[in-house]
Structures are given as structure tokens and as C-alpha cells.
mmCIF file of C-alpha atoms in Angstrom:
data_model
loop_
_atom_site.group_PDB
_atom_site.id
_atom_site.type_symbol
_atom_site.label_atom_id
_atom_site.label_comp_id
_atom_site.label_asym_id
_atom_site.label_seq_id
_atom_site.Cartn_x
_atom_site.Cartn_y
_atom_site.Cartn_z
ATOM 1 C CA UNK M 1 -19.527 -80.287 -40.694
ATOM 2 C CA UNK M 2 -17.137 -79.871 -37.924
ATOM 3 C CA UNK M 3 -17.856 -76.921 -35.848
ATOM 4 C CA UNK M 4 -15.347 -76.456 -33.123
ATOM 5 C CA UNK M 5 -16.938 -74.646 -30.214
ATOM 6 C CA UNK M 6 -14.143 -73.092 -28.075
ATOM 7 C CA UNK M 7 -15.269 -71.253 -25.225
ATOM 8 C CA UNK M 8 -12.753 -68.955 -24.156
ATOM 9 C CA UNK M 9 -14.452 -68.335 -20.796
ATOM 10 C CA UNK M 10 -11.451 -67.492 -18.956
ATOM 11 C CA UNK M 11 -13.373 -64.456 -17.787
ATOM 12 C CA UNK M 12 -10.152 -62.421 -18.070
ATOM 13 C CA UNK M 13 -10.126 -60.380 -15.060
ATOM 14 C CA UNK M 14 -8.220 -57.777 -16.945
ATOM 15 C CA UNK M 15 -9.230 -55.409 -19.683
ATOM 16 C CA UNK M 16 -10.003 -57.960 -22.208
ATOM 17 C CA UNK M 17 -13.464 -59.412 -22.414
ATOM 18 C CA UNK M 18 -14.101 -63.186 -23.035
ATOM 19 C CA UNK M 19 -14.712 -64.153 -26.750
ATOM 20 C CA UNK M 20 -16.275 -67.170 -28.197
ATOM 21 C CA UNK M 21 -14.397 -68.763 -31.057
ATOM 22 C CA UNK M 22 -16.295 -70.877 -33.434
ATOM 23 C CA UNK M 23 -14.003 -72.655 -35.917
ATOM 24 C CA UNK M 24 -11.576 -70.125 -37.118
ATOM 25 C CA UNK M 25 -13.846 -67.205 -36.331
ATOM 26 C CA UNK M 26 -15.286 -64.971 -33.517
ATOM 27 C CA UNK M 27 -18.876 -64.464 -34.865
ATOM 28 C CA UNK M 28 -19.937 -62.102 -32.373
ATOM 29 C CA UNK M 29 -18.867 -58.411 -32.003
ATOM 30 C CA UNK M 30 -16.593 -57.878 -29.114
ATOM 31 C CA UNK M 31 -18.669 -54.911 -28.065
ATOM 32 C CA UNK M 32 -22.176 -56.088 -29.071
ATOM 33 C CA UNK M 33 -22.272 -53.247 -31.556
ATOM 34 C CA UNK M 34 -21.180 -52.951 -35.214
ATOM 35 C CA UNK M 35 -17.916 -51.106 -35.883
ATOM 36 C CA UNK M 36 -17.428 -47.894 -37.726
ATOM 37 C CA UNK M 37 -15.386 -48.461 -40.990
ATOM 38 C CA UNK M 38 -14.206 -44.930 -41.245
ATOM 39 C CA UNK M 39 -12.809 -44.997 -37.661
ATOM 40 C CA UNK M 40 -11.390 -48.327 -38.598
ATOM 41 C CA UNK M 41 -9.577 -47.009 -41.509
ATOM 42 C CA UNK M 42 -7.837 -44.458 -39.481
ATOM 43 C CA UNK M 43 -6.765 -47.026 -36.864
ATOM 44 C CA UNK M 44 -5.269 -49.191 -39.734
ATOM 45 C CA UNK M 45 -3.356 -46.305 -41.281
ATOM 46 C CA UNK M 46 -2.022 -44.968 -38.019
ATOM 47 C CA UNK M 47 1.355 -46.381 -37.456
ATOM 48 C CA UNK M 48 1.380 -45.632 -33.714
ATOM 49 C CA UNK M 49 -2.260 -47.243 -33.215
ATOM 50 C CA UNK M 50 -2.928 -49.928 -35.630
ATOM 51 C CA UNK M 51 0.664 -50.434 -36.754
ATOM 52 C CA UNK M 52 -0.815 -52.498 -39.725
ATOM 53 C CA UNK M 53 1.087 -50.688 -42.519
ATOM 54 C CA UNK M 54 4.333 -51.599 -40.948
ATOM 55 C CA UNK M 55 3.836 -55.144 -42.288
ATOM 56 C CA UNK M 56 0.932 -54.914 -44.723
ATOM 57 C CA UNK M 57 0.270 -52.933 -47.779
ATOM 58 C CA UNK M 58 -3.306 -51.993 -48.606
ATOM 59 C CA UNK M 59 -5.557 -49.447 -50.694
ATOM 60 C CA UNK M 60 -3.971 -46.378 -48.994
ATOM 61 C CA UNK M 61 -2.754 -44.252 -51.996
ATOM 62 C CA UNK M 62 -1.807 -41.468 -49.444
ATOM 63 C CA UNK M 63 0.412 -43.517 -47.323
ATOM 64 C CA UNK M 64 3.971 -43.946 -48.295
ATOM 65 C CA UNK M 65 6.312 -46.763 -47.042
ATOM 66 C CA UNK M 66 3.949 -49.684 -46.562
ATOM 67 C CA UNK M 67 5.431 -52.838 -45.496
ATOM 68 C CA UNK M 68 5.674 -56.106 -47.376
ATOM 69 C CA UNK M 69 6.094 -58.631 -44.756
ATOM 70 C CA UNK M 70 2.300 -59.750 -44.811
ATOM 71 C CA UNK M 71 -0.487 -60.191 -47.358
ATOM 72 C CA UNK M 72 -2.059 -57.112 -48.924
ATOM 73 C CA UNK M 73 -5.178 -55.910 -47.020
ATOM 74 C CA UNK M 74 -6.768 -55.354 -50.282
ATOM 75 C CA UNK M 75 -9.647 -57.996 -50.797
ATOM 76 C CA UNK M 76 -9.374 -58.919 -47.150
ATOM 77 C CA UNK M 77 -13.312 -58.403 -46.946
ATOM 78 C CA UNK M 78 -13.714 -60.777 -49.896
ATOM 79 C CA UNK M 79 -11.355 -63.465 -48.659
ATOM 80 C CA UNK M 80 -12.692 -63.701 -45.157
ATOM 81 C CA UNK M 81 -15.853 -63.413 -43.217
ATOM 82 C CA UNK M 82 -16.379 -60.794 -40.519
ATOM 83 C CA UNK M 83 -15.934 -63.352 -37.873
ATOM 84 C CA UNK M 84 -12.675 -64.692 -39.425
ATOM 85 C CA UNK M 85 -11.369 -61.351 -39.692
ATOM 86 C CA UNK M 86 -12.255 -60.699 -35.958
ATOM 87 C CA UNK M 87 -10.252 -63.673 -34.759
ATOM 88 C CA UNK M 88 -7.305 -62.811 -36.983
ATOM 89 C CA UNK M 89 -7.120 -59.269 -35.443
ATOM 90 C CA UNK M 90 -7.801 -60.452 -31.921
ATOM 91 C CA UNK M 91 -5.263 -63.115 -31.839
ATOM 92 C CA UNK M 92 -3.872 -64.637 -35.082
ATOM 93 C CA UNK M 93 -1.579 -66.849 -33.144
ATOM 94 C CA UNK M 94 -4.497 -69.152 -32.373
ATOM 95 C CA UNK M 95 -4.626 -70.100 -36.000
ATOM 96 C CA UNK M 96 -0.850 -69.886 -36.691
ATOM 97 C CA UNK M 97 1.241 -70.095 -33.588
ATOM 98 C CA UNK M 98 4.287 -69.008 -35.693
ATOM 99 C CA UNK M 99 2.641 -65.902 -37.038
ATOM 100 C CA UNK M 100 4.438 -62.489 -36.676
ATOM 101 C CA UNK M 101 0.988 -60.739 -36.490
ATOM 102 C CA UNK M 102 0.693 -59.333 -32.951
ATOM 103 C CA UNK M 103 -2.271 -60.274 -30.902
ATOM 104 C CA UNK M 104 -4.366 -57.091 -30.942
ATOM 105 C CA UNK M 105 -6.795 -58.056 -28.263
ATOM 106 C CA UNK M 106 -4.952 -60.346 -25.763
ATOM 107 C CA UNK M 107 -3.040 -59.458 -22.669
ATOM 108 C CA UNK M 108 -2.344 -62.977 -21.330
ATOM 109 C CA UNK M 109 0.677 -65.093 -22.161
ATOM 110 C CA UNK M 110 2.962 -62.290 -23.029
ATOM 111 C CA UNK M 111 6.540 -61.767 -21.836
ATOM 112 C CA UNK M 112 8.185 -58.766 -20.537
ATOM 113 C CA UNK M 113 5.662 -56.111 -21.720
ATOM 114 C CA UNK M 114 6.836 -52.633 -21.213
ATOM 115 C CA UNK M 115 5.420 -50.956 -18.084
ATOM 116 C CA UNK M 116 3.403 -48.429 -20.160
ATOM 117 C CA UNK M 117 1.622 -51.153 -22.099
ATOM 118 C CA UNK M 118 1.336 -53.745 -19.177
ATOM 119 C CA UNK M 119 -2.134 -55.323 -18.962
ATOM 120 C CA UNK M 120 -3.455 -53.448 -21.957
ATOM 121 C CA UNK M 121 -4.360 -54.858 -25.330
ATOM 122 C CA UNK M 122 -2.938 -53.146 -28.351
ATOM 123 C CA UNK M 123 -6.459 -52.147 -29.488
ATOM 124 C CA UNK M 124 -9.640 -51.624 -27.502
ATOM 125 C CA UNK M 125 -12.714 -53.798 -28.212
ATOM 126 C CA UNK M 126 -14.296 -50.933 -29.932
ATOM 127 C CA UNK M 127 -11.228 -50.319 -32.080
ATOM 128 C CA UNK M 128 -11.104 -54.089 -33.132
ATOM 129 C CA UNK M 129 -14.755 -53.721 -34.202
ATOM 130 C CA UNK M 130 -13.994 -50.543 -36.084
ATOM 131 C CA UNK M 131 -11.068 -52.325 -37.821
ATOM 132 C CA UNK M 132 -13.119 -55.348 -38.592
ATOM 133 C CA UNK M 133 -15.788 -53.244 -40.161
ATOM 134 C CA UNK M 134 -13.272 -51.380 -42.321
ATOM 135 C CA UNK M 135 -11.649 -54.561 -43.561
ATOM 136 C CA UNK M 136 -14.962 -55.880 -44.573
ATOM 137 C CA UNK M 137 -15.271 -52.934 -46.984
ATOM 138 C CA UNK M 138 -12.138 -54.097 -48.857
ATOM 139 C CA UNK M 139 -13.743 -56.306 -51.312
ATOM 140 C CA UNK M 140 -11.156 -56.028 -54.007
ATOM 141 C CA UNK X 1 39.658 -80.723 -83.472
ATOM 142 C CA UNK X 2 36.444 -80.398 -81.639
ATOM 143 C CA UNK X 3 33.358 -79.038 -83.166
ATOM 144 C CA UNK X 4 32.066 -75.672 -82.274
ATOM 145 C CA UNK X 5 28.806 -76.794 -80.599
ATOM 146 C CA UNK X 6 30.695 -79.264 -78.449
ATOM 147 C CA UNK X 7 33.074 -76.277 -77.240
ATOM 148 C CA UNK X 8 30.109 -74.148 -76.752
ATOM 149 C CA UNK X 9 28.182 -76.573 -74.665
ATOM 150 C CA UNK X 10 31.434 -77.464 -72.715
ATOM 151 C CA UNK X 11 31.789 -73.729 -72.022
ATOM 152 C CA UNK X 12 28.231 -73.405 -70.806
ATOM 153 C CA UNK X 13 28.569 -76.366 -68.638
ATOM 154 C CA UNK X 14 31.670 -74.869 -67.038
ATOM 155 C CA UNK X 15 29.827 -71.501 -66.448
ATOM 156 C CA UNK X 16 27.037 -73.286 -64.886
ATOM 157 C CA UNK X 17 29.250 -75.350 -62.574
ATOM 158 C CA UNK X 18 31.331 -72.335 -61.465
ATOM 159 C CA UNK X 19 28.090 -70.306 -60.841
ATOM 160 C CA UNK X 20 26.467 -73.329 -58.946
ATOM 161 C CA UNK X 21 29.690 -73.808 -56.869
ATOM 162 C CA UNK X 22 29.719 -70.130 -55.978
ATOM 163 C CA UNK X 23 26.213 -70.153 -54.952
ATOM 164 C CA UNK X 24 26.883 -73.229 -52.563
ATOM 165 C CA UNK X 25 29.779 -71.485 -50.977
ATOM 166 C CA UNK X 26 28.546 -67.791 -50.958
ATOM 167 C CA UNK X 27 27.979 -66.574 -47.354
ATOM 168 C CA UNK X 28 24.341 -65.715 -47.044
ATOM 169 C CA UNK X 29 25.055 -63.243 -44.259
ATOM 170 C CA UNK X 30 24.806 -59.598 -45.099
ATOM 171 C CA UNK X 31 25.949 -56.535 -43.133
ATOM 172 C CA UNK X 32 23.485 -53.787 -42.840
ATOM 173 C CA UNK X 33 25.952 -51.792 -44.892
ATOM 174 C CA UNK X 34 24.800 -53.854 -47.882
ATOM 175 C CA UNK X 35 21.199 -52.878 -47.438
ATOM 176 C CA UNK X 36 21.995 -49.142 -47.426
ATOM 177 C CA UNK X 37 21.878 -46.757 -50.468
ATOM 178 C CA UNK X 38 25.045 -45.540 -52.182
ATOM 179 C CA UNK X 39 25.046 -42.122 -50.277
ATOM 180 C CA UNK X 40 24.954 -43.729 -46.806
ATOM 181 C CA UNK X 41 27.651 -46.233 -47.925
ATOM 182 C CA UNK X 42 29.785 -43.502 -49.174
ATOM 183 C CA UNK X 43 29.257 -41.583 -45.738
ATOM 184 C CA UNK X 44 30.527 -44.591 -43.873
ATOM 185 C CA UNK X 45 33.401 -45.162 -46.289
ATOM 186 C CA UNK X 46 34.866 -41.647 -46.272
ATOM 187 C CA UNK X 47 36.478 -40.817 -42.908
ATOM 188 C CA UNK X 48 36.077 -37.162 -43.581
ATOM 189 C CA UNK X 49 32.311 -37.583 -44.088
ATOM 190 C CA UNK X 50 31.597 -40.268 -41.514
ATOM 191 C CA UNK X 51 30.204 -38.496 -38.462
ATOM 192 C CA UNK X 52 31.430 -41.406 -36.258
ATOM 193 C CA UNK X 53 35.034 -40.296 -36.794
ATOM 194 C CA UNK X 54 34.222 -37.227 -34.525
ATOM 195 C CA UNK X 55 33.621 -39.734 -31.635
ATOM 196 C CA UNK X 56 36.721 -41.656 -32.720
ATOM 197 C CA UNK X 57 38.695 -38.331 -32.471
ATOM 198 C CA UNK X 58 37.191 -37.580 -29.155
ATOM 199 C CA UNK X 59 38.140 -41.170 -28.009
ATOM 200 C CA UNK X 60 41.748 -40.613 -29.177
ATOM 201 C CA UNK X 61 41.966 -37.464 -26.937
ATOM 202 C CA UNK X 62 40.478 -39.277 -24.085
ATOM 203 C CA UNK X 63 42.926 -42.112 -24.606
ATOM 204 C CA UNK X 64 45.745 -39.779 -24.016
ATOM 205 C CA UNK X 65 44.424 -38.069 -21.035
ATOM 206 C CA UNK X 66 45.676 -38.721 -17.473
ATOM 207 C CA UNK X 67 42.771 -39.880 -15.375
ATOM 208 C CA UNK X 68 42.139 -40.888 -11.748
ATOM 209 C CA UNK X 69 44.231 -41.073 -8.715
ATOM 210 C CA UNK X 70 46.880 -42.912 -10.417
ATOM 211 C CA UNK X 71 47.319 -40.155 -13.016
ATOM 212 C CA UNK X 72 47.683 -42.656 -15.912
ATOM 213 C CA UNK X 73 46.384 -42.410 -19.373
ATOM 214 C CA UNK X 74 45.287 -45.443 -21.357
ATOM 215 C CA UNK X 75 47.982 -44.535 -23.842
ATOM 216 C CA UNK X 76 50.653 -45.040 -21.093
ATOM 217 C CA UNK X 77 50.171 -48.676 -21.286
ATOM 218 C CA UNK X 78 48.522 -49.106 -24.676
ATOM 219 C CA UNK X 79 50.394 -46.550 -26.965
ATOM 220 C CA UNK X 80 49.737 -45.962 -30.624
ATOM 221 C CA UNK X 81 46.775 -46.158 -33.005
ATOM 222 C CA UNK X 82 47.144 -49.947 -33.286
ATOM 223 C CA UNK X 83 47.631 -51.212 -29.790
ATOM 224 C CA UNK X 84 44.043 -52.172 -29.657
ATOM 225 C CA UNK X 85 43.801 -53.619 -33.140
ATOM 226 C CA UNK X 86 41.589 -56.768 -33.095
ATOM 227 C CA UNK X 87 40.311 -56.222 -29.639
ATOM 228 C CA UNK X 88 36.825 -55.106 -30.316
ATOM 229 C CA UNK X 89 36.445 -58.024 -32.836
ATOM 230 C CA UNK X 90 36.844 -60.438 -29.877
ATOM 231 C CA UNK X 91 34.655 -58.769 -27.217
ATOM 232 C CA UNK X 92 32.504 -59.662 -25.250
ATOM 233 C CA UNK X 93 35.066 -61.921 -23.539
ATOM 234 C CA UNK X 94 34.979 -64.057 -20.505
ATOM 235 C CA UNK X 95 35.696 -62.241 -17.263
ATOM 236 C CA UNK X 96 37.181 -64.601 -14.759
ATOM 237 C CA UNK X 97 36.651 -61.962 -11.845
ATOM 238 C CA UNK X 98 32.871 -61.953 -12.226
ATOM 239 C CA UNK X 99 32.402 -65.286 -13.915
ATOM 240 C CA UNK X 100 30.449 -63.689 -16.768
ATOM 241 C CA UNK X 101 31.028 -62.099 -20.170
ATOM 242 C CA UNK X 102 32.358 -58.573 -20.115
ATOM 243 C CA UNK X 103 31.806 -56.255 -23.091
ATOM 244 C CA UNK X 104 34.180 -53.625 -24.410
ATOM 245 C CA UNK X 105 32.782 -50.712 -22.535
ATOM 246 C CA UNK X 106 32.897 -52.773 -19.257
ATOM 247 C CA UNK X 107 36.479 -53.652 -19.985
ATOM 248 C CA UNK X 108 37.457 -49.977 -20.391
ATOM 249 C CA UNK X 109 35.773 -49.327 -17.160
ATOM 250 C CA UNK X 110 37.724 -52.181 -15.500
ATOM 251 C CA UNK X 111 40.836 -50.518 -16.626
ATOM 252 C CA UNK X 112 39.641 -47.255 -15.235
ATOM 253 C CA UNK X 113 38.903 -48.519 -11.870
ATOM 254 C CA UNK X 114 41.923 -50.891 -11.267
ATOM 255 C CA UNK X 115 44.744 -49.144 -13.303
ATOM 256 C CA UNK X 116 43.695 -45.427 -13.280
ATOM 257 C CA UNK X 117 41.991 -45.412 -10.068
ATOM 258 C CA UNK X 118 39.238 -43.458 -11.512
ATOM 259 C CA UNK X 119 35.322 -43.562 -11.472
ATOM 260 C CA UNK X 120 33.915 -45.856 -14.059
ATOM 261 C CA UNK X 121 32.159 -44.157 -16.828
ATOM 262 C CA UNK X 122 28.351 -44.398 -17.147
ATOM 263 C CA UNK X 123 27.101 -46.919 -19.685
ATOM 264 C CA UNK X 124 26.406 -45.243 -23.018
ATOM 265 C CA UNK X 125 27.978 -41.971 -21.811
ATOM 266 C CA UNK X 126 29.565 -39.680 -24.381
ATOM 267 C CA UNK X 127 33.154 -40.641 -23.122
ATOM 268 C CA UNK X 128 32.638 -44.350 -22.963
ATOM 269 C CA UNK X 129 31.098 -44.509 -26.540
ATOM 270 C CA UNK X 130 34.019 -42.154 -27.846
ATOM 271 C CA UNK X 131 36.650 -44.601 -26.180
ATOM 272 C CA UNK X 132 34.794 -47.635 -27.584
ATOM 273 C CA UNK X 133 34.777 -45.922 -31.019
ATOM 274 C CA UNK X 134 38.431 -45.267 -30.900
ATOM 275 C CA UNK X 135 39.180 -48.823 -29.998
ATOM 276 C CA UNK X 136 36.746 -50.399 -32.419
ATOM 277 C CA UNK X 137 38.028 -48.367 -35.239
ATOM 278 C CA UNK X 138 41.349 -50.146 -34.899
ATOM 279 C CA UNK X 139 39.519 -53.402 -35.748
ATOM 280 C CA UNK X 140 38.080 -52.185 -39.007
ATOM 281 C CA UNK X 141 38.379 -54.663 -41.741
ATOM 282 C CA UNK X 142 39.329 -57.439 -39.359
ATOM 283 C CA UNK X 143 37.049 -60.547 -39.007
ATOM 284 C CA UNK X 144 34.870 -60.759 -36.089
ATOM 285 C CA UNK X 145 36.507 -63.343 -33.883
ATOM 286 C CA UNK X 146 34.617 -64.283 -30.741
ATOM 287 C CA UNK X 147 36.926 -66.110 -28.363
ATOM 288 C CA UNK X 148 36.488 -69.964 -28.548
ATOM 289 C CA UNK X 149 36.126 -70.160 -24.733
ATOM 290 C CA UNK X 150 33.992 -72.955 -23.457
ATOM 291 C CA UNK X 151 33.078 -70.847 -20.343
ATOM 292 C CA UNK X 152 31.254 -68.630 -22.788
ATOM 293 C CA UNK X 153 29.209 -71.292 -24.313
ATOM 294 C CA UNK X 154 26.325 -71.239 -21.869
ATOM 295 C CA UNK X 155 26.161 -67.436 -22.323
ATOM 296 C CA UNK X 156 26.035 -67.718 -26.033
ATOM 297 C CA UNK X 157 23.228 -70.213 -25.733
ATOM 298 C CA UNK X 158 21.262 -68.100 -23.344
ATOM 299 C CA UNK X 159 21.731 -65.217 -25.725
ATOM 300 C CA UNK X 160 20.335 -67.319 -28.719
ATOM 301 C CA UNK X 161 17.337 -68.174 -26.410
ATOM 302 C CA UNK X 162 16.698 -64.463 -25.809
ATOM 303 C CA UNK X 163 17.045 -63.890 -29.568
ATOM 304 C CA UNK X 164 14.237 -66.417 -30.130
ATOM 305 C CA UNK X 165 12.021 -65.391 -27.426
ATOM 306 C CA UNK X 166 8.836 -63.480 -28.075
ATOM 307 C CA UNK X 167 8.545 -60.409 -25.997
ATOM 308 C CA UNK X 168 6.493 -57.248 -25.445
ATOM 309 C CA UNK X 169 2.931 -56.325 -26.227
ATOM 310 C CA UNK X 170 3.646 -56.973 -30.010
ATOM 311 C CA UNK X 171 4.767 -60.549 -28.981
ATOM 312 C CA UNK X 172 7.633 -60.546 -31.391
ATOM 313 C CA UNK X 173 11.191 -62.086 -31.177
ATOM 314 C CA UNK X 174 14.426 -60.799 -32.664
ATOM 315 C CA UNK X 175 14.621 -63.814 -34.835
ATOM 316 C CA UNK X 176 11.233 -63.338 -36.327
ATOM 317 C CA UNK X 177 12.398 -60.105 -38.078
ATOM 318 C CA UNK X 178 16.151 -60.536 -38.443
ATOM 319 C CA UNK X 179 16.261 -64.224 -39.378
ATOM 320 C CA UNK X 180 12.913 -64.910 -40.901
ATOM 321 C CA UNK X 181 12.102 -61.615 -42.430
ATOM 322 C CA UNK X 182 15.429 -60.004 -43.225
ATOM 323 C CA UNK X 183 15.435 -58.257 -46.406
ATOM 324 C CA UNK X 184 11.631 -57.554 -46.268
ATOM 325 C CA UNK X 185 10.357 -54.077 -45.704
ATOM 326 C CA UNK X 186 9.055 -53.040 -42.386
ATOM 327 C CA UNK X 187 7.138 -49.858 -43.521
ATOM 328 C CA UNK X 188 9.862 -47.961 -45.417
ATOM 329 C CA UNK X 189 12.906 -49.816 -43.873
ATOM 330 C CA UNK X 190 14.743 -52.925 -45.069
ATOM 331 C CA UNK X 191 14.977 -55.282 -42.082
ATOM 332 C CA UNK X 192 18.708 -56.050 -41.800
ATOM 333 C CA UNK X 193 20.031 -59.417 -40.581
ATOM 334 C CA UNK X 194 21.256 -57.654 -37.453
ATOM 335 C CA UNK X 195 25.057 -58.371 -37.628
ATOM 336 C CA UNK X 196 26.992 -56.272 -35.118
ATOM 337 C CA UNK X 197 29.625 -55.454 -37.559
ATOM 338 C CA UNK X 198 29.732 -51.617 -37.332
ATOM 339 C CA UNK X 199 29.450 -50.847 -33.576
ATOM 340 C CA UNK X 200 29.554 -48.414 -32.076
ATOM 341 C CA UNK X 201 27.633 -46.853 -35.055
ATOM 342 C CA UNK X 202 26.621 -43.575 -36.038
ATOM 343 C CA UNK X 203 22.746 -43.829 -36.401
ATOM 344 C CA UNK X 204 21.008 -41.065 -38.349
ATOM 345 C CA UNK X 205 18.050 -41.566 -36.233
ATOM 346 C CA UNK X 206 20.216 -40.874 -33.143
ATOM 347 C CA UNK X 207 22.297 -38.212 -34.605
ATOM 348 C CA UNK X 208 24.981 -39.728 -32.507
ATOM 349 C CA UNK X 209 27.158 -42.748 -32.042
ATOM 350 C CA UNK X 210 25.821 -45.457 -29.748
ATOM 351 C CA UNK X 211 26.498 -49.007 -28.740
ATOM 352 C CA UNK X 212 24.926 -52.315 -29.804
ATOM 353 C CA UNK X 213 23.022 -52.288 -26.397
ATOM 354 C CA UNK X 214 21.438 -48.926 -27.364
ATOM 355 C CA UNK X 215 20.385 -50.439 -30.696
ATOM 356 C CA UNK X 216 19.030 -53.523 -28.966
ATOM 357 C CA UNK X 217 16.999 -51.200 -26.738
ATOM 358 C CA UNK X 218 15.474 -49.476 -29.722
ATOM 359 C CA UNK X 219 14.170 -52.749 -30.970
ATOM 360 C CA UNK X 220 12.809 -53.726 -27.460
ATOM 361 C CA UNK X 221 11.074 -50.477 -27.287
ATOM 362 C CA UNK X 222 9.637 -50.936 -30.723
ATOM 363 C CA UNK X 223 8.219 -54.388 -29.619
ATOM 364 C CA UNK X 224 6.834 -52.668 -26.564
ATOM 365 C CA UNK X 225 9.036 -54.711 -24.355
ATOM 366 C CA UNK X 226 10.799 -53.726 -21.204
ATOM 367 C CA UNK X 227 14.362 -52.863 -22.090
ATOM 368 C CA UNK X 228 17.043 -54.604 -20.006
ATOM 369 C CA UNK X 229 19.243 -52.611 -17.797
ATOM 370 C CA UNK X 230 22.472 -51.432 -19.536
ATOM 371 C CA UNK X 231 24.775 -53.564 -17.544
ATOM 372 C CA UNK X 232 22.449 -56.662 -17.485
ATOM 373 C CA UNK X 233 23.554 -60.278 -18.216
ATOM 374 C CA UNK X 234 21.014 -60.195 -21.069
ATOM 375 C CA UNK X 235 22.704 -57.773 -23.181
ATOM 376 C CA UNK X 236 25.999 -59.336 -22.778
ATOM 377 C CA UNK X 237 24.567 -62.661 -23.736
ATOM 378 C CA UNK X 238 22.736 -61.222 -26.799
ATOM 379 C CA UNK X 239 25.853 -59.421 -27.821
ATOM 380 C CA UNK X 240 27.952 -62.604 -27.461
ATOM 381 C CA UNK X 241 25.390 -64.535 -29.457
ATOM 382 C CA UNK X 242 25.338 -61.942 -32.118
ATOM 383 C CA UNK X 243 29.049 -61.832 -32.337
ATOM 384 C CA UNK X 244 29.178 -65.571 -32.761
ATOM 385 C CA UNK X 245 26.453 -65.422 -35.464
ATOM 386 C CA UNK X 246 28.586 -62.859 -37.210
ATOM 387 C CA UNK X 247 31.822 -64.814 -36.886
ATOM 388 C CA UNK X 248 34.203 -64.024 -39.744
ATOM 389 C CA UNK X 249 32.415 -60.947 -41.023
ATOM 390 C CA UNK X 250 34.297 -57.823 -41.380
ATOM 391 C CA UNK X 251 34.420 -55.135 -38.759
ATOM 392 C CA UNK X 252 33.307 -51.695 -40.006
ATOM 393 C CA UNK X 253 33.446 -49.497 -36.957
ATOM 394 C CA UNK X 254 32.358 -46.782 -36.884
ATOM 395 C CA UNK X 255 29.590 -47.960 -39.114
ATOM 396 C CA UNK X 256 26.943 -45.490 -40.438
ATOM 397 C CA UNK X 257 23.322 -46.615 -40.266
ATOM 398 C CA UNK X 258 19.957 -44.913 -41.027
#
């Protein structure tokens, strides 16, 4: 078994805490606490906060106009482990450099970020955990 | 006399070959017009329903108005409704005075300052957009024809590099949506290929006519990137690249878009 242990120990001086990537996953919660799935659902559905439904569809019967640029979120919790989902939300580009998925919890290596968002990740660590907790409930 | 099956199969082969040949030569480029529903297309097509024509009318009046210390109107040199036919289809063009590309609005301002001895109009001001709409309307139906000027080449290339550069908090490039995912749905909206066929456009979201720069700004804001300044070299380069990418497509100004 090949377990790549990548210590992202760039103790990022900014607002993003360090994460330990193991293989294609971040096994540990970014906050040390489990997320809240109900709050996570609200983040995912909110087009100004999570932005997820701009590209993904999912089990949100009340939400009109969901995007079709990315896989459906339905079944995400069955396809991936919690740690795999966490890395995909934090920075999907580490797995697929060509991805269109924004890095939700990264502030380094971005070009020309608008002043209002400079130095800030798209989601806070707690929001990432809430989203991961919600995605884990999507078993089918 | 040939048998019926032979004629049928020869016919089927001919149909197949013609279809195949058409598929090989068909232009894969699509104007945003083709992504719109019938009612928006009808709004663009009917001058009495196209709100952009209000700006064209305003531009026509401004064209005839004497301006500046010279007391000259645009129409004094460029008279009639066809004097500027084809001009919008070949801008931005290389400006020898500044050694960089100059877009249609900047060219209008050049005339204002040098010929009319008037103050330049602010970028994206109502008057400049109206004059641009009046000029661009005269190229409707003509093919986009960027100048084949070797001095423009480095700017086209830098425009393409900007098009492919990831930007903003969302870390997206123009190309990722408008090349790689055109035709897909971003929430409720079909992503267009991003050809500048209709500018200046009446955008329902704006309830107004605006330039390609204003439209580029909207995307940059959506990507959470810092927009460029209106008169920046970046916009000129992007415009130039987009015009070269749309070479030969028909001008539709003033376009209507959602």
C-alpha cells in the first residue's frame, strides 16, 4: 500500500490553517470538530456562499436552475470518504490541476484576487466541515 | 437500367457524404444570439423592439451635434448613416501615436480631442456608448475583420494569455468557461462561447447598453478578480484577441443579451 504523506506544513501565516494530506484525502477535521450537516446544506445551496449549485446539481428539489458543469452531488457521500471529500472541497486542484472547481480553502497562489476577497478563503474552516458533513449524508 | 436497391444505396451514400462534408466544414463557433430563446432573438431582430436602438438614436443625434472649441460635428467629416460602415468590425486597431491598440471608444475620443477640440468622453459614459452604438450599427451583418497588422500580433497574443490565465478567488480563466464549457449550464444560464459579435449590447441584466469592457468586467467580478481599469492595455488586448477569435462572424450590433 502506498500512502503518500504530504505535510502541508506551510504554516500559512494567513487565515488558512495547515492541513495534512494523506493520499487523496485530508483525514482530519480542519477545526478538530465534526461539522453540522444542516448548516452545510445551507452553505451548499447558497449561491453567494457555497456557489456549488452554479456548477453541480444535487438533491435540492426546491432549488431551480442548477448547473450541469460538474458531477451531481447525489451519492457523493457513498462515492467518497469524508477525508476525500474534505480535500476536494479544500483544493480540488491538488488532484486535478485542470479542474474548474475553485479552491475553497486556499489563499496562496491565486492571481489578481479582488480586494474584498484578498487573503480570504471562499469558505471558513468551520464552513468546510459543515459542507463535508452534509455531503457525507448524500448516500444515494 | 439500374436496380432499385442500387439507386437507394447510392442515394444513401450521397446523403451521408454531403452530411459528412458539411460537418467537416461547419463553423463550430456560435454567437450568443444562437443560445437565446425565440423572444430575445425577436427583440434583437426587430429594430422597433430592440432597446439598443434607443442608444443608436441618441448616438445619431450626438453625431450631428457641434462639439468643442472647433465647433465641428462628427457628421461634418463623416456624413450619412453609412460613413462608418465596417469600422466597428475592424476595431481595436493599432494606434501609431501611442504604439498600442486603440478601441472604438478611444478612437471616438481621439477625434473629439484632436478634431473637435472637445473634452474626451468618460469610458462607458452614456454618450460614448451611444456614439459607439451608432457607429457599430452601421457594420451590422458585416464579417468581423480585425486588421492584419503585424504590430497588433503581440497584443493579440497577450490577450490570449489573459484569456487563459486563472484569476480571482474562484481561480477561473475565461477559457475554462467559454472554450471548455461553452454550451453547458452555469446555474440557469447557458455559457456562451463569448464572441463579441453584438457590442455594444443591450443587456437585460443592465437594463442598458454597454461595451465589451463592461461585459468583461462582469465576468471578472463573478470570478472575484480585480477588474482592470477601463482604459487599460489588458482590456484592449482581450478585445483584440476576442475579435481575432471571432474573425468572419457577422456583426449584430446592437445585440440583445440576457
